[in-house]
PDB file of C-alpha atoms in Angstrom:
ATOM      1  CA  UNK A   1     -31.604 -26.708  -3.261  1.00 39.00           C
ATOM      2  CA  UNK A   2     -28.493 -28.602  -2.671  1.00 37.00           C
ATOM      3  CA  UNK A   3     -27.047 -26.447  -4.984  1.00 38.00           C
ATOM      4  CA  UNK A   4     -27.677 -23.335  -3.725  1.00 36.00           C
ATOM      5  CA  UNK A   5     -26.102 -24.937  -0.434  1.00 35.00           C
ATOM      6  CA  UNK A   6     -23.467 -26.059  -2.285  1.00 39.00           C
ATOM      7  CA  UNK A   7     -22.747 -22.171  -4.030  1.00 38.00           C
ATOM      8  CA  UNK A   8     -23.246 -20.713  -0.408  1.00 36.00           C
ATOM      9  CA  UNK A   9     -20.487 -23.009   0.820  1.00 40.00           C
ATOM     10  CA  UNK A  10     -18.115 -22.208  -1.687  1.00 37.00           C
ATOM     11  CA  UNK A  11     -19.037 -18.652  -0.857  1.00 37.00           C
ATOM     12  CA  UNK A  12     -15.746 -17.620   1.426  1.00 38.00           C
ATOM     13  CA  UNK A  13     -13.130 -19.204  -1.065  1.00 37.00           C
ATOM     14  CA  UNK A  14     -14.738 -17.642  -3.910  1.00 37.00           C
ATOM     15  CA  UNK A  15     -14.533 -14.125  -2.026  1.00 39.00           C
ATOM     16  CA  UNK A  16     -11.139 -15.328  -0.870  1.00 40.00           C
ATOM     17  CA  UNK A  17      -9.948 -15.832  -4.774  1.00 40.00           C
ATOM     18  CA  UNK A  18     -11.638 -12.942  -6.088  1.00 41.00           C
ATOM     19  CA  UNK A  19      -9.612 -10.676  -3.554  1.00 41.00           C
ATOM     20  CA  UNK A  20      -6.906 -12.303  -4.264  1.00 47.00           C
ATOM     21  CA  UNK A  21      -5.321 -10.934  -6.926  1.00 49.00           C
ATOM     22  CA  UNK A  22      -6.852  -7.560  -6.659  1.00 49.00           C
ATOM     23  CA  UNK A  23      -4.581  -5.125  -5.481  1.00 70.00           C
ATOM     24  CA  UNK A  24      -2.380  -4.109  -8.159  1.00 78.00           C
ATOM     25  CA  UNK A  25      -2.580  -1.043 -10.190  1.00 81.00           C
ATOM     26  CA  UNK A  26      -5.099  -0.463 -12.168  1.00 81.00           C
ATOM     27  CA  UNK A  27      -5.251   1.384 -15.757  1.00 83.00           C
ATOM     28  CA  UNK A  28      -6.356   5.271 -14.723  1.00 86.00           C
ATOM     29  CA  UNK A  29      -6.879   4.746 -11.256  1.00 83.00           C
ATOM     30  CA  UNK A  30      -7.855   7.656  -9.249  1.00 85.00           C
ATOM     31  CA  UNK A  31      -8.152   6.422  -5.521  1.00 87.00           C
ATOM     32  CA  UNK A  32      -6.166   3.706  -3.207  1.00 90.00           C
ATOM     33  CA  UNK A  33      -5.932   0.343  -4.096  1.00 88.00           C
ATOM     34  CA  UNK A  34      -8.355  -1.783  -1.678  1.00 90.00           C
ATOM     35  CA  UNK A  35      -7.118  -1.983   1.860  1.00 92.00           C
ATOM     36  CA  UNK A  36      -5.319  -5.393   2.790  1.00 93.00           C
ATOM     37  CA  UNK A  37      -4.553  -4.449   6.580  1.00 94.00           C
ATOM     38  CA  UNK A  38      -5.672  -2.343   9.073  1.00 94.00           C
ATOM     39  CA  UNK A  39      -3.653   0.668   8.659  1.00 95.00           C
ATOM     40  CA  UNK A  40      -4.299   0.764   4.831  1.00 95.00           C
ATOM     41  CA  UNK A  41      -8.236   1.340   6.303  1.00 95.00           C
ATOM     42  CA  UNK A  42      -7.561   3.739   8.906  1.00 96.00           C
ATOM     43  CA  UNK A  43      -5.460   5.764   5.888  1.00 96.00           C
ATOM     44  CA  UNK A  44      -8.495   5.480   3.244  1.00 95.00           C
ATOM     45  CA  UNK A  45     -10.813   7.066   6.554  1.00 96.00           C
ATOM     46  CA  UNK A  46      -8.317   9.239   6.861  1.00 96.00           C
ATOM     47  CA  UNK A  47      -8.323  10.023   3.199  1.00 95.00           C
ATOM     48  CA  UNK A  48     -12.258  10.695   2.701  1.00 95.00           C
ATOM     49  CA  UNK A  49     -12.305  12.381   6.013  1.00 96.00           C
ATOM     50  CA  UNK A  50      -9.844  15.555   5.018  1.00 96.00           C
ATOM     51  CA  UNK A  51     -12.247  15.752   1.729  1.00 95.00           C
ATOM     52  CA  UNK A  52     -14.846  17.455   3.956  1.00 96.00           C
ATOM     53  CA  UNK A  53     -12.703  19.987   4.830  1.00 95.00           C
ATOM     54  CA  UNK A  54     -10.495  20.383   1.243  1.00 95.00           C
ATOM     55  CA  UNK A  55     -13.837  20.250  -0.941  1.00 96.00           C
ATOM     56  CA  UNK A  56     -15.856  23.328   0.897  1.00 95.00           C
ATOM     57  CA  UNK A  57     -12.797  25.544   1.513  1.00 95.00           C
ATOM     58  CA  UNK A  58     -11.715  25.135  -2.070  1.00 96.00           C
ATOM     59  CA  UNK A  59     -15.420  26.086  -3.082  1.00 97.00           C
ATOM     60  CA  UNK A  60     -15.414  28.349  -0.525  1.00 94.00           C
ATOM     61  CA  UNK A  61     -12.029  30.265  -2.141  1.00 94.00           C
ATOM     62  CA  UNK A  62     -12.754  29.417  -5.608  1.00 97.00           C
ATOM     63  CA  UNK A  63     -16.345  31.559  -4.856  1.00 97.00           C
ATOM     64  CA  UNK A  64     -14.240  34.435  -2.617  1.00 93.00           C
ATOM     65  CA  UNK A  65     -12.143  34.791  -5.831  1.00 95.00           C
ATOM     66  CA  UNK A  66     -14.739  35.122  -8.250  1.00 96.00           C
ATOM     67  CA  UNK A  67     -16.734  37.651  -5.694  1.00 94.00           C
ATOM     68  CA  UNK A  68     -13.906  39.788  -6.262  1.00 89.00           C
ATOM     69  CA  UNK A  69     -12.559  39.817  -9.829  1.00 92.00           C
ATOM     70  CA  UNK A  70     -16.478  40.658 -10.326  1.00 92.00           C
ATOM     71  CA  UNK A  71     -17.084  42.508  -7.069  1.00 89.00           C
ATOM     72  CA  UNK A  72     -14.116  45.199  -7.342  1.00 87.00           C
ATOM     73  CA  UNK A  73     -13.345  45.038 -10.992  1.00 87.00           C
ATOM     74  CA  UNK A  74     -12.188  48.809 -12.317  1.00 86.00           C
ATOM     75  CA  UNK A  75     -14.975  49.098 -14.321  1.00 87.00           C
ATOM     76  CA  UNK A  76     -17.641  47.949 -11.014  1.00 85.00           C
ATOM     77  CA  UNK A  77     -15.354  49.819  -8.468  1.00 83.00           C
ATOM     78  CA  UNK A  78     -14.059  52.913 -10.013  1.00 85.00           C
ATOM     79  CA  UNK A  79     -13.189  54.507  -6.609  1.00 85.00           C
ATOM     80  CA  UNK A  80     -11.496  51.285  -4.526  1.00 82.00           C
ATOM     81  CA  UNK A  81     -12.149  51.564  -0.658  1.00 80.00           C
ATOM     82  CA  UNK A  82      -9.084  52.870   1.494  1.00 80.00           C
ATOM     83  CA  UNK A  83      -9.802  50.087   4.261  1.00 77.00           C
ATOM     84  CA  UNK A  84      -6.489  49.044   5.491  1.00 80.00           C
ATOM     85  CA  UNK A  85      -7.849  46.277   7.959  1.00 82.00           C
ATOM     86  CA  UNK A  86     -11.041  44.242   8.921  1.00 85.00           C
ATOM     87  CA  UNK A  87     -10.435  43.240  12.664  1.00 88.00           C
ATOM     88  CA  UNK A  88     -13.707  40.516  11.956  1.00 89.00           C
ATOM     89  CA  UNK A  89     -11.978  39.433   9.100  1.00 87.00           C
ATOM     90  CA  UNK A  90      -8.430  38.990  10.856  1.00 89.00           C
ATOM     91  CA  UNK A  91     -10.082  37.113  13.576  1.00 92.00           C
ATOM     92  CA  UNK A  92     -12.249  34.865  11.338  1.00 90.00           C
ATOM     93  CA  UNK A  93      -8.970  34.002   8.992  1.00 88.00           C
ATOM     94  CA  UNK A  94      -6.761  33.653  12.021  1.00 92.00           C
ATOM     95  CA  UNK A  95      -8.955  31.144  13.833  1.00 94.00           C
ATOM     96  CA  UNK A  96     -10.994  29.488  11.024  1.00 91.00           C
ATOM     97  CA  UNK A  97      -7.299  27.439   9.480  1.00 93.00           C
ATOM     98  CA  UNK A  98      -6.340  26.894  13.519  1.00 95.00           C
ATOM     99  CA  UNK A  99      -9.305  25.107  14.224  1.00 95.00           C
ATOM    100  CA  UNK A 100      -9.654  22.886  10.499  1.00 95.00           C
ATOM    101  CA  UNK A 101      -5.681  22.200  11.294  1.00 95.00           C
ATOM    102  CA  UNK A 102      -6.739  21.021  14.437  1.00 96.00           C
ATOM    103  CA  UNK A 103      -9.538  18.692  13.036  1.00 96.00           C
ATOM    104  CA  UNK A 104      -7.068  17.366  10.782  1.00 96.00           C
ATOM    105  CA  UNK A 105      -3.808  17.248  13.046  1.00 96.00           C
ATOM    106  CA  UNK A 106      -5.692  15.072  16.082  1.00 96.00           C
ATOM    107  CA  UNK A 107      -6.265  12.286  13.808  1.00 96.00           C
ATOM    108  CA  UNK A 108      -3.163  12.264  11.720  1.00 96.00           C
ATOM    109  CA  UNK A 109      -0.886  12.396  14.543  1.00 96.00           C
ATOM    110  CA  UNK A 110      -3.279   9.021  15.914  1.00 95.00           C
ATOM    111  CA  UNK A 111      -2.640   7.379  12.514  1.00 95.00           C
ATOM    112  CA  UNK A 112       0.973   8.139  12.360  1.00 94.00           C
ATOM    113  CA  UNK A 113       1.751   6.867  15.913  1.00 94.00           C
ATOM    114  CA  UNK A 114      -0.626   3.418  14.573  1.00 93.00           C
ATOM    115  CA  UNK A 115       1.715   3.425  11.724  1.00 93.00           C
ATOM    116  CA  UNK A 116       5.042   2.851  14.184  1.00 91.00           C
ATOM    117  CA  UNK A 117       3.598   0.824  16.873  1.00 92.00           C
ATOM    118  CA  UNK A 118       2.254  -2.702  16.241  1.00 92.00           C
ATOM    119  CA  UNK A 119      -0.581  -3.931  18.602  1.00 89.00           C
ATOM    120  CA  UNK A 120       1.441  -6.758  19.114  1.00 92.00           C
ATOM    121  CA  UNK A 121       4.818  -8.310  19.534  1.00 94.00           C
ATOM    122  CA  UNK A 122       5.255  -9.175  15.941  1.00 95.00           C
ATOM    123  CA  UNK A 123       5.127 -12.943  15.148  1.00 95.00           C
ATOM    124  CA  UNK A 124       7.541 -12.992  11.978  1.00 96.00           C
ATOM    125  CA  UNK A 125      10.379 -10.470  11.115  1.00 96.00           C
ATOM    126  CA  UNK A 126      11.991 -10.264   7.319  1.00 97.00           C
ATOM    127  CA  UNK A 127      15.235  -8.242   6.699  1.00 97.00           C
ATOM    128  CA  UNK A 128      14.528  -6.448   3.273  1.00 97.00           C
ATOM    129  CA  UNK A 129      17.616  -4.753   1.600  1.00 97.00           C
ATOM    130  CA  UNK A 130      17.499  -3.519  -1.471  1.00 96.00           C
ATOM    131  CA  UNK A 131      19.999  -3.875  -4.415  1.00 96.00           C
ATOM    132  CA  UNK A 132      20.313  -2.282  -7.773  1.00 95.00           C
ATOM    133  CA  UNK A 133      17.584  -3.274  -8.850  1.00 93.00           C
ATOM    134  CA  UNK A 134      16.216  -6.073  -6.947  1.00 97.00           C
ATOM    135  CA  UNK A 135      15.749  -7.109  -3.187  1.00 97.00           C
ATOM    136  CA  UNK A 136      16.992  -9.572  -0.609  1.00 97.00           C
ATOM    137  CA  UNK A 137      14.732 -10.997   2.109  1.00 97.00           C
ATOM    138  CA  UNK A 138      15.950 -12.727   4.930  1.00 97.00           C
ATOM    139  CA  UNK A 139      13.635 -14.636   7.213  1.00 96.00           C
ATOM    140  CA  UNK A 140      14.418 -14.543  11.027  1.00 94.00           C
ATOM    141  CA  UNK A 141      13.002 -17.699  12.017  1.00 90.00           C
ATOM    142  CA  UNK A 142      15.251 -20.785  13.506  1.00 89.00           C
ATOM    143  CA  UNK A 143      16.637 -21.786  10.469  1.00 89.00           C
ATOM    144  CA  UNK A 144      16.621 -18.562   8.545  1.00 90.00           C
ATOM    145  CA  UNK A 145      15.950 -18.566   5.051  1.00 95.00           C
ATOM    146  CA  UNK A 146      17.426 -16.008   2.865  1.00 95.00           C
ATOM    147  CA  UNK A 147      16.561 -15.532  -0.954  1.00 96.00           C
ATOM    148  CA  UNK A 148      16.617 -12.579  -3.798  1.00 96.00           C
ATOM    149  CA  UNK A 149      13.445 -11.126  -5.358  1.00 96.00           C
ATOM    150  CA  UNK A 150      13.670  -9.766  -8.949  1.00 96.00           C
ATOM    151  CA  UNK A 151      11.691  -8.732 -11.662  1.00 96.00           C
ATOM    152  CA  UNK A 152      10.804 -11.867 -14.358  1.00 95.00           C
ATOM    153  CA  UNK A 153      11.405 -11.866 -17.471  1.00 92.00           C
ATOM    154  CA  UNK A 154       9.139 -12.300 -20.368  1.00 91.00           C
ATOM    155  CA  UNK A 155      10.922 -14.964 -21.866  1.00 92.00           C
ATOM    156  CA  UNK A 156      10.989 -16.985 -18.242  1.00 92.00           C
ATOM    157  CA  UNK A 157       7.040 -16.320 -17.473  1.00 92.00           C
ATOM    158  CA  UNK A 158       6.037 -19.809 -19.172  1.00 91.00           C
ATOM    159  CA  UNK A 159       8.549 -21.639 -17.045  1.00 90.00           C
ATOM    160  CA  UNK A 160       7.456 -20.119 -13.989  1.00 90.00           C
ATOM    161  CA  UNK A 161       4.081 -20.743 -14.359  1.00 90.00           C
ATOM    162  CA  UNK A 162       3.311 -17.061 -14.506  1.00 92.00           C
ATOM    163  CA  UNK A 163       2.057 -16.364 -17.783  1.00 89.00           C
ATOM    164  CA  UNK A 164      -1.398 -14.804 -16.613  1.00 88.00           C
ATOM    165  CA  UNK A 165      -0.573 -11.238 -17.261  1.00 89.00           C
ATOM    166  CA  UNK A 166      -4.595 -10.858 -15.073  1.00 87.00           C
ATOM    167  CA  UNK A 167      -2.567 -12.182 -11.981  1.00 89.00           C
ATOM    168  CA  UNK A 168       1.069 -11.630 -12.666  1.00 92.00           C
ATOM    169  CA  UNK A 169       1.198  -8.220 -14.452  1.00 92.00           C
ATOM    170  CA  UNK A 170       4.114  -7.427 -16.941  1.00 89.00           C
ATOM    171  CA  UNK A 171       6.762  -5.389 -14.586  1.00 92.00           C
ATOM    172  CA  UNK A 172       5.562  -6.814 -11.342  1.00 93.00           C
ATOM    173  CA  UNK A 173       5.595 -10.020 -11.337  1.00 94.00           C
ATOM    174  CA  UNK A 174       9.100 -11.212  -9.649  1.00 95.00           C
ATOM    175  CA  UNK A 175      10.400 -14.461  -9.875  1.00 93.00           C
ATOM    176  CA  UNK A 176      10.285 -14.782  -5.895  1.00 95.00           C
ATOM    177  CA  UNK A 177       7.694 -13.516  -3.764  1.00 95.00           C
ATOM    178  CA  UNK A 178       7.861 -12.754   0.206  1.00 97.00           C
ATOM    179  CA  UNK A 179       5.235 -14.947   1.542  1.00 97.00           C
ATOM    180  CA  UNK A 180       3.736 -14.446   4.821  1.00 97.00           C
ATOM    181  CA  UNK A 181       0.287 -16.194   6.714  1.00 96.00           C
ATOM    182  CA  UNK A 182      -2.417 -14.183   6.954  1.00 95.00           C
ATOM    183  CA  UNK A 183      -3.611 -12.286  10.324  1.00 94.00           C
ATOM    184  CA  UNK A 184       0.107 -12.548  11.203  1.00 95.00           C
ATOM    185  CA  UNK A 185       2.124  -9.282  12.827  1.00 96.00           C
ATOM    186  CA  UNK A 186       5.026  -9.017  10.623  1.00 96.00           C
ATOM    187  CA  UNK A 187       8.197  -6.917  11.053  1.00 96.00           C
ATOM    188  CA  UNK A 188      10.247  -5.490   8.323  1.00 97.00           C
ATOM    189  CA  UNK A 189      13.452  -4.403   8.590  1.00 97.00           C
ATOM    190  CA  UNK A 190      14.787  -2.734   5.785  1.00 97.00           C
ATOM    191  CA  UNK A 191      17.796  -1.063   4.403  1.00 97.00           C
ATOM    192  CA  UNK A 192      19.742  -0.416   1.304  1.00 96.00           C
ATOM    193  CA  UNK A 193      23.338  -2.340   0.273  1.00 94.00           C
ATOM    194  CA  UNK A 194      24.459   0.139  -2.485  1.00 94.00           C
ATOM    195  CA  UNK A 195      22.332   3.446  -2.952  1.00 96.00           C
ATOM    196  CA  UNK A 196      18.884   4.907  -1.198  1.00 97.00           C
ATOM    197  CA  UNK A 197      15.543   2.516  -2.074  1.00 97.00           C
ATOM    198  CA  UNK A 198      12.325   2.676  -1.038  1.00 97.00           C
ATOM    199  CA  UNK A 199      10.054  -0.575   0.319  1.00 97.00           C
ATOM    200  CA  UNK A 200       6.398   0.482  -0.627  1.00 96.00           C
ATOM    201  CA  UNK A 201       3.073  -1.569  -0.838  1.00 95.00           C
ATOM    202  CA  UNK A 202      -0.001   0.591  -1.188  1.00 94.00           C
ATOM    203  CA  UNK A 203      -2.069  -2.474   0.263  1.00 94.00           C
ATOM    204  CA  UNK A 204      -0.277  -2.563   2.924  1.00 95.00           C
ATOM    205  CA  UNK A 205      -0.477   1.177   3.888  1.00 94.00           C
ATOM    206  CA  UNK A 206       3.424   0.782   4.249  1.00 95.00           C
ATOM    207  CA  UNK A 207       6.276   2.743   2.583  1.00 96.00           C
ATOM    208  CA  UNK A 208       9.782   3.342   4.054  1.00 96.00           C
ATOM    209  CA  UNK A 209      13.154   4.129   3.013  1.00 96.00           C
ATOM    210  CA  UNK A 210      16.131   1.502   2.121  1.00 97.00           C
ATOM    211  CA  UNK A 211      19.155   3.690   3.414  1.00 97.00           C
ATOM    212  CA  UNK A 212      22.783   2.212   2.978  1.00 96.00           C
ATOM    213  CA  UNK A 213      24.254   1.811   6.782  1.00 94.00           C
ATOM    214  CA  UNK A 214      20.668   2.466   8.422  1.00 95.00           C
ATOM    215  CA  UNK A 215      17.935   0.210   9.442  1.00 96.00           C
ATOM    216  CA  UNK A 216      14.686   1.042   9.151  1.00 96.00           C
ATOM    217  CA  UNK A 217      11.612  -0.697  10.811  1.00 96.00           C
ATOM    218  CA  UNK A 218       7.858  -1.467   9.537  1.00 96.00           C
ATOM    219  CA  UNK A 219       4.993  -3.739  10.285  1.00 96.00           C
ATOM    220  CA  UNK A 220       1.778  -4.872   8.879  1.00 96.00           C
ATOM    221  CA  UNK A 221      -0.866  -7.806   9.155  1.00 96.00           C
ATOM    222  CA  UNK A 222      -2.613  -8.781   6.209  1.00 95.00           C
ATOM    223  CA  UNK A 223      -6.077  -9.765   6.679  1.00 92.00           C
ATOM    224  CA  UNK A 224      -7.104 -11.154   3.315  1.00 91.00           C
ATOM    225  CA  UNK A 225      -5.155 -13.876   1.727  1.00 93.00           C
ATOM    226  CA  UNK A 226      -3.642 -13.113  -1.717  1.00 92.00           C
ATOM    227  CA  UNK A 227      -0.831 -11.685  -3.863  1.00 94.00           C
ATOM    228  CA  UNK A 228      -0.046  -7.847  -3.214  1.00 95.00           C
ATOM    229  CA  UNK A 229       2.569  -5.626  -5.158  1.00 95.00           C
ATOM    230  CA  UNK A 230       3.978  -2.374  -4.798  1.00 94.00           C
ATOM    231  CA  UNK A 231       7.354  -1.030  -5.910  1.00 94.00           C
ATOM    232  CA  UNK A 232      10.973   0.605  -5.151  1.00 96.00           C
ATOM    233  CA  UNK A 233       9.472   4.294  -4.362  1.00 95.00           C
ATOM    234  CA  UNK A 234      12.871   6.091  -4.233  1.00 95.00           C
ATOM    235  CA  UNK A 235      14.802   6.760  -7.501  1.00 95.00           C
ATOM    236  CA  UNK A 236      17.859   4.522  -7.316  1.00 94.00           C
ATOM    237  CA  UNK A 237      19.243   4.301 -10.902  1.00 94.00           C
ATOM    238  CA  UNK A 238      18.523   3.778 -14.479  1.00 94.00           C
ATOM    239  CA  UNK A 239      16.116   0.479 -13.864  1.00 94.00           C
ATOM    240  CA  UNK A 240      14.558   1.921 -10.846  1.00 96.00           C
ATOM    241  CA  UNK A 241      11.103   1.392 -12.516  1.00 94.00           C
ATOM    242  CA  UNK A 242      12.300  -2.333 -12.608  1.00 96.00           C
ATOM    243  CA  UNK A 243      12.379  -3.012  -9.269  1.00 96.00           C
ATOM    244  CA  UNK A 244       9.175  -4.933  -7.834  1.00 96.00           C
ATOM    245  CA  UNK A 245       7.945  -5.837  -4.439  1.00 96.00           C
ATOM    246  CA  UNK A 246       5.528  -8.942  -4.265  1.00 96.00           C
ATOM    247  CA  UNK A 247       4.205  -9.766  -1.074  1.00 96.00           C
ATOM    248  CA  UNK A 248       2.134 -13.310  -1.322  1.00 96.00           C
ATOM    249  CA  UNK A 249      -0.149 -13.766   1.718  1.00 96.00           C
ATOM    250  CA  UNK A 250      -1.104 -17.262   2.677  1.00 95.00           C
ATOM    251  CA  UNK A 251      -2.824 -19.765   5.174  1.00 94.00           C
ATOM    252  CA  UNK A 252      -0.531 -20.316   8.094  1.00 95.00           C
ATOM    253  CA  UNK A 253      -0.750 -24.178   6.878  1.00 95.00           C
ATOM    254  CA  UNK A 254       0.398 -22.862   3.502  1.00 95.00           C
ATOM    255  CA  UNK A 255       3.020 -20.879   4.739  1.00 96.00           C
ATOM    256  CA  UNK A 256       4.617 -23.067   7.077  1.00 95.00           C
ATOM    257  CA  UNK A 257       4.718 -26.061   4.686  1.00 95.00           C
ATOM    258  CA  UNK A 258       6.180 -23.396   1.964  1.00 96.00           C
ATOM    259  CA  UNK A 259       8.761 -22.225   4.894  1.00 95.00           C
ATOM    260  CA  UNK A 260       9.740 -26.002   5.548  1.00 94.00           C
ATOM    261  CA  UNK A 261      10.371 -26.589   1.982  1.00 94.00           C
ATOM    262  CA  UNK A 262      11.718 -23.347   0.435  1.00 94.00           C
ATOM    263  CA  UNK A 263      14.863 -23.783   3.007  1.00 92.00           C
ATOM    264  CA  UNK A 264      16.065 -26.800   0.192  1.00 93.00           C
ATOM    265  CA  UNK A 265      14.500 -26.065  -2.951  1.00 93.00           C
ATOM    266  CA  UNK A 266      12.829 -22.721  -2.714  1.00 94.00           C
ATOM    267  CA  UNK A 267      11.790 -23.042  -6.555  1.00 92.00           C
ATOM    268  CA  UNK A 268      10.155 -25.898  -5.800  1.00 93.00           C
ATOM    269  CA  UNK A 269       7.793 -24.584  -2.859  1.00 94.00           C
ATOM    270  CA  UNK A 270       6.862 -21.950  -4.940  1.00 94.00           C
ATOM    271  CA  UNK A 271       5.388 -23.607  -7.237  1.00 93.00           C
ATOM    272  CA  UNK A 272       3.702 -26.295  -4.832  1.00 93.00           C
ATOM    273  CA  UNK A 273       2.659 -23.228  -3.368  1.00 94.00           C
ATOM    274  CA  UNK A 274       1.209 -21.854  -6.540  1.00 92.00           C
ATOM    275  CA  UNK A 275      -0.741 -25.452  -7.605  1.00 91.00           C
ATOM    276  CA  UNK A 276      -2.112 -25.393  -4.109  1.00 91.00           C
ATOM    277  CA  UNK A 277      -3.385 -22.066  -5.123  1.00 90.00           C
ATOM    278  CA  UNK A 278      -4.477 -22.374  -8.365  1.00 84.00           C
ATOM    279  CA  UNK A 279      -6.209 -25.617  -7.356  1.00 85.00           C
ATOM    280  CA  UNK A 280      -8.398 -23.752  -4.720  1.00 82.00           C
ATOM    281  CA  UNK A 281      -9.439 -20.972  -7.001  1.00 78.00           C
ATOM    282  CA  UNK A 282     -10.264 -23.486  -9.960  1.00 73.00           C
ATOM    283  CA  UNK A 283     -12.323 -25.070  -7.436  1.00 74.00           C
ATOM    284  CA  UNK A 284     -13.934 -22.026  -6.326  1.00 67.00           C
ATOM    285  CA  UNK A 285     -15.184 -21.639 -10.051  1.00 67.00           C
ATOM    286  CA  UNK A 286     -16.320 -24.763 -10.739  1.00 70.00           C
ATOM    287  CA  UNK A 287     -18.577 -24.808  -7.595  1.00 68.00           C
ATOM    288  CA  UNK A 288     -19.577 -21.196  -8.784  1.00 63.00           C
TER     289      UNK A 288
END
């Protein structure tokens, strides 16, 4: 019994470290990658909501089609009808798309005016700029910190304590993640220093361009702790597909020891921040 009690416990850190590491690609994935805020869910509604409409009116076109060819085929239809207009028809084919385009406008106009205005004063803003082929984050806090993220090398994933390809995959992994707390509002501003980039992580629900001279603006709040990636979405050069984005989401204890500590040695608070990490999941599967 006390072991059961025990499992239950250990319950929310297990589900904690099994979502962790979760949303990255995945090998012939077909659908989103699980939702990490709230926007990333209201897109995934969004998502299997317009199926209702695209799946019948492709069946419905796909079976219109194959009425004809068969229908009015010479051989079938030897003497084709004269009929220059259908005023039923018009009507139905004029009114039918205006009202499905309404269905579909009303809610993507909500979701797109979600997507630019945070419920909330954001708690934490990060300047992202991207480089050829890596980024810069800048934290706006008191004493701001300011550090590049690029991709790691093979040869320097054993030093960094990244060698689990299951949790660091092999052209994502960077050697310097943005880490935020969870359940935190952040802002993102984000331009380009050389040539047009793209910040994008499908988690997040968030994707906007890095333009040279131009700031643009994002948010998002991560509800589930863990490590998130996405990628530079806008071709920018010859190692374009080199060009990671690794957002780590933390406690706010975790992050604001990290934040304390990465202003002096930020190699150093990432990997206390890592052990810390590592240590909680480990125990998570021995209590499993």
């Amino acid at each position: 019994m006390k072991r059961i009690v025990g499992s239950l416990g250990a319950l929310p850190v297990l589900l904690m470290a099994g979502a962790a590491f979760a949303d990255q690609p995945r090998p012939w994935e077909v659908t989103f990658q699980p939702a990490a805020t709230g926007i990333m869910g209201q897109i995934t509604w969004f998502m299997h909501y317009t199926l209702w409409f695209i799946v019948p009116i492709t069946l419905l076109v796909l079976f219109l089609l194959a009425y004809c060819i068969l229908r009015f085929r010479a051989s079938a239809n030897p003497t084709p009808s004269r009929t220059s207009h259908n005023t039923v028809i018009e009507v139905i084919w004029t009114v039918g798309p205006v009202v499905v385009l309404l269905f579909l406008a009303i809610p993507s106009f909500q979701l797109l005016t979600a997507q630019y205005n945070p419920p909330e004063e954001p708690k934490l803003t990060v300047k992202a700029t991207g480089n050829q082929w890596n980024w810069d984050y800048e934290y706006q806090v008191d004493q701001p910190l300011t550090f590049n993220s690029a991709i790691l090398a093979d040869k320097d994933r054993q030093a960094a304590g990244k060698s689990d390809l299951a949790v660091y995959p092999r052209l994502l992994t960077v050697d310097n993640e943005m880490v935020v707390p969870v359940n935190t509002t952040t802002r993102v501003l984000v331009t380009g220093n050389d040539v047009i980039h793209s910040f994008a992580v499908p988690a997040f629900g968030i994707k906007i361009d890095a333009v040279p001279g131009r700031m643009n603006e994002t948010w998002f709040k991560a509800d589930k702790e863990g490590l998130y990636y996405g990628q530079c979405s806008e071709l920018c050069g010859k190692d374009h597909a080199y060009m990671p984005i690794a957002v780590r989401v933390v406690s706010e204890a975790q992050y604001n020891t990290w934040l304390a500590a990465a202003r002096t040695d930020l190699g150093g608070a990432n990997k206390a921040l890592m052990a810390e990490i590592d240590a909680q999941r480990n125990v998570a599967s021995a209590a499993h």
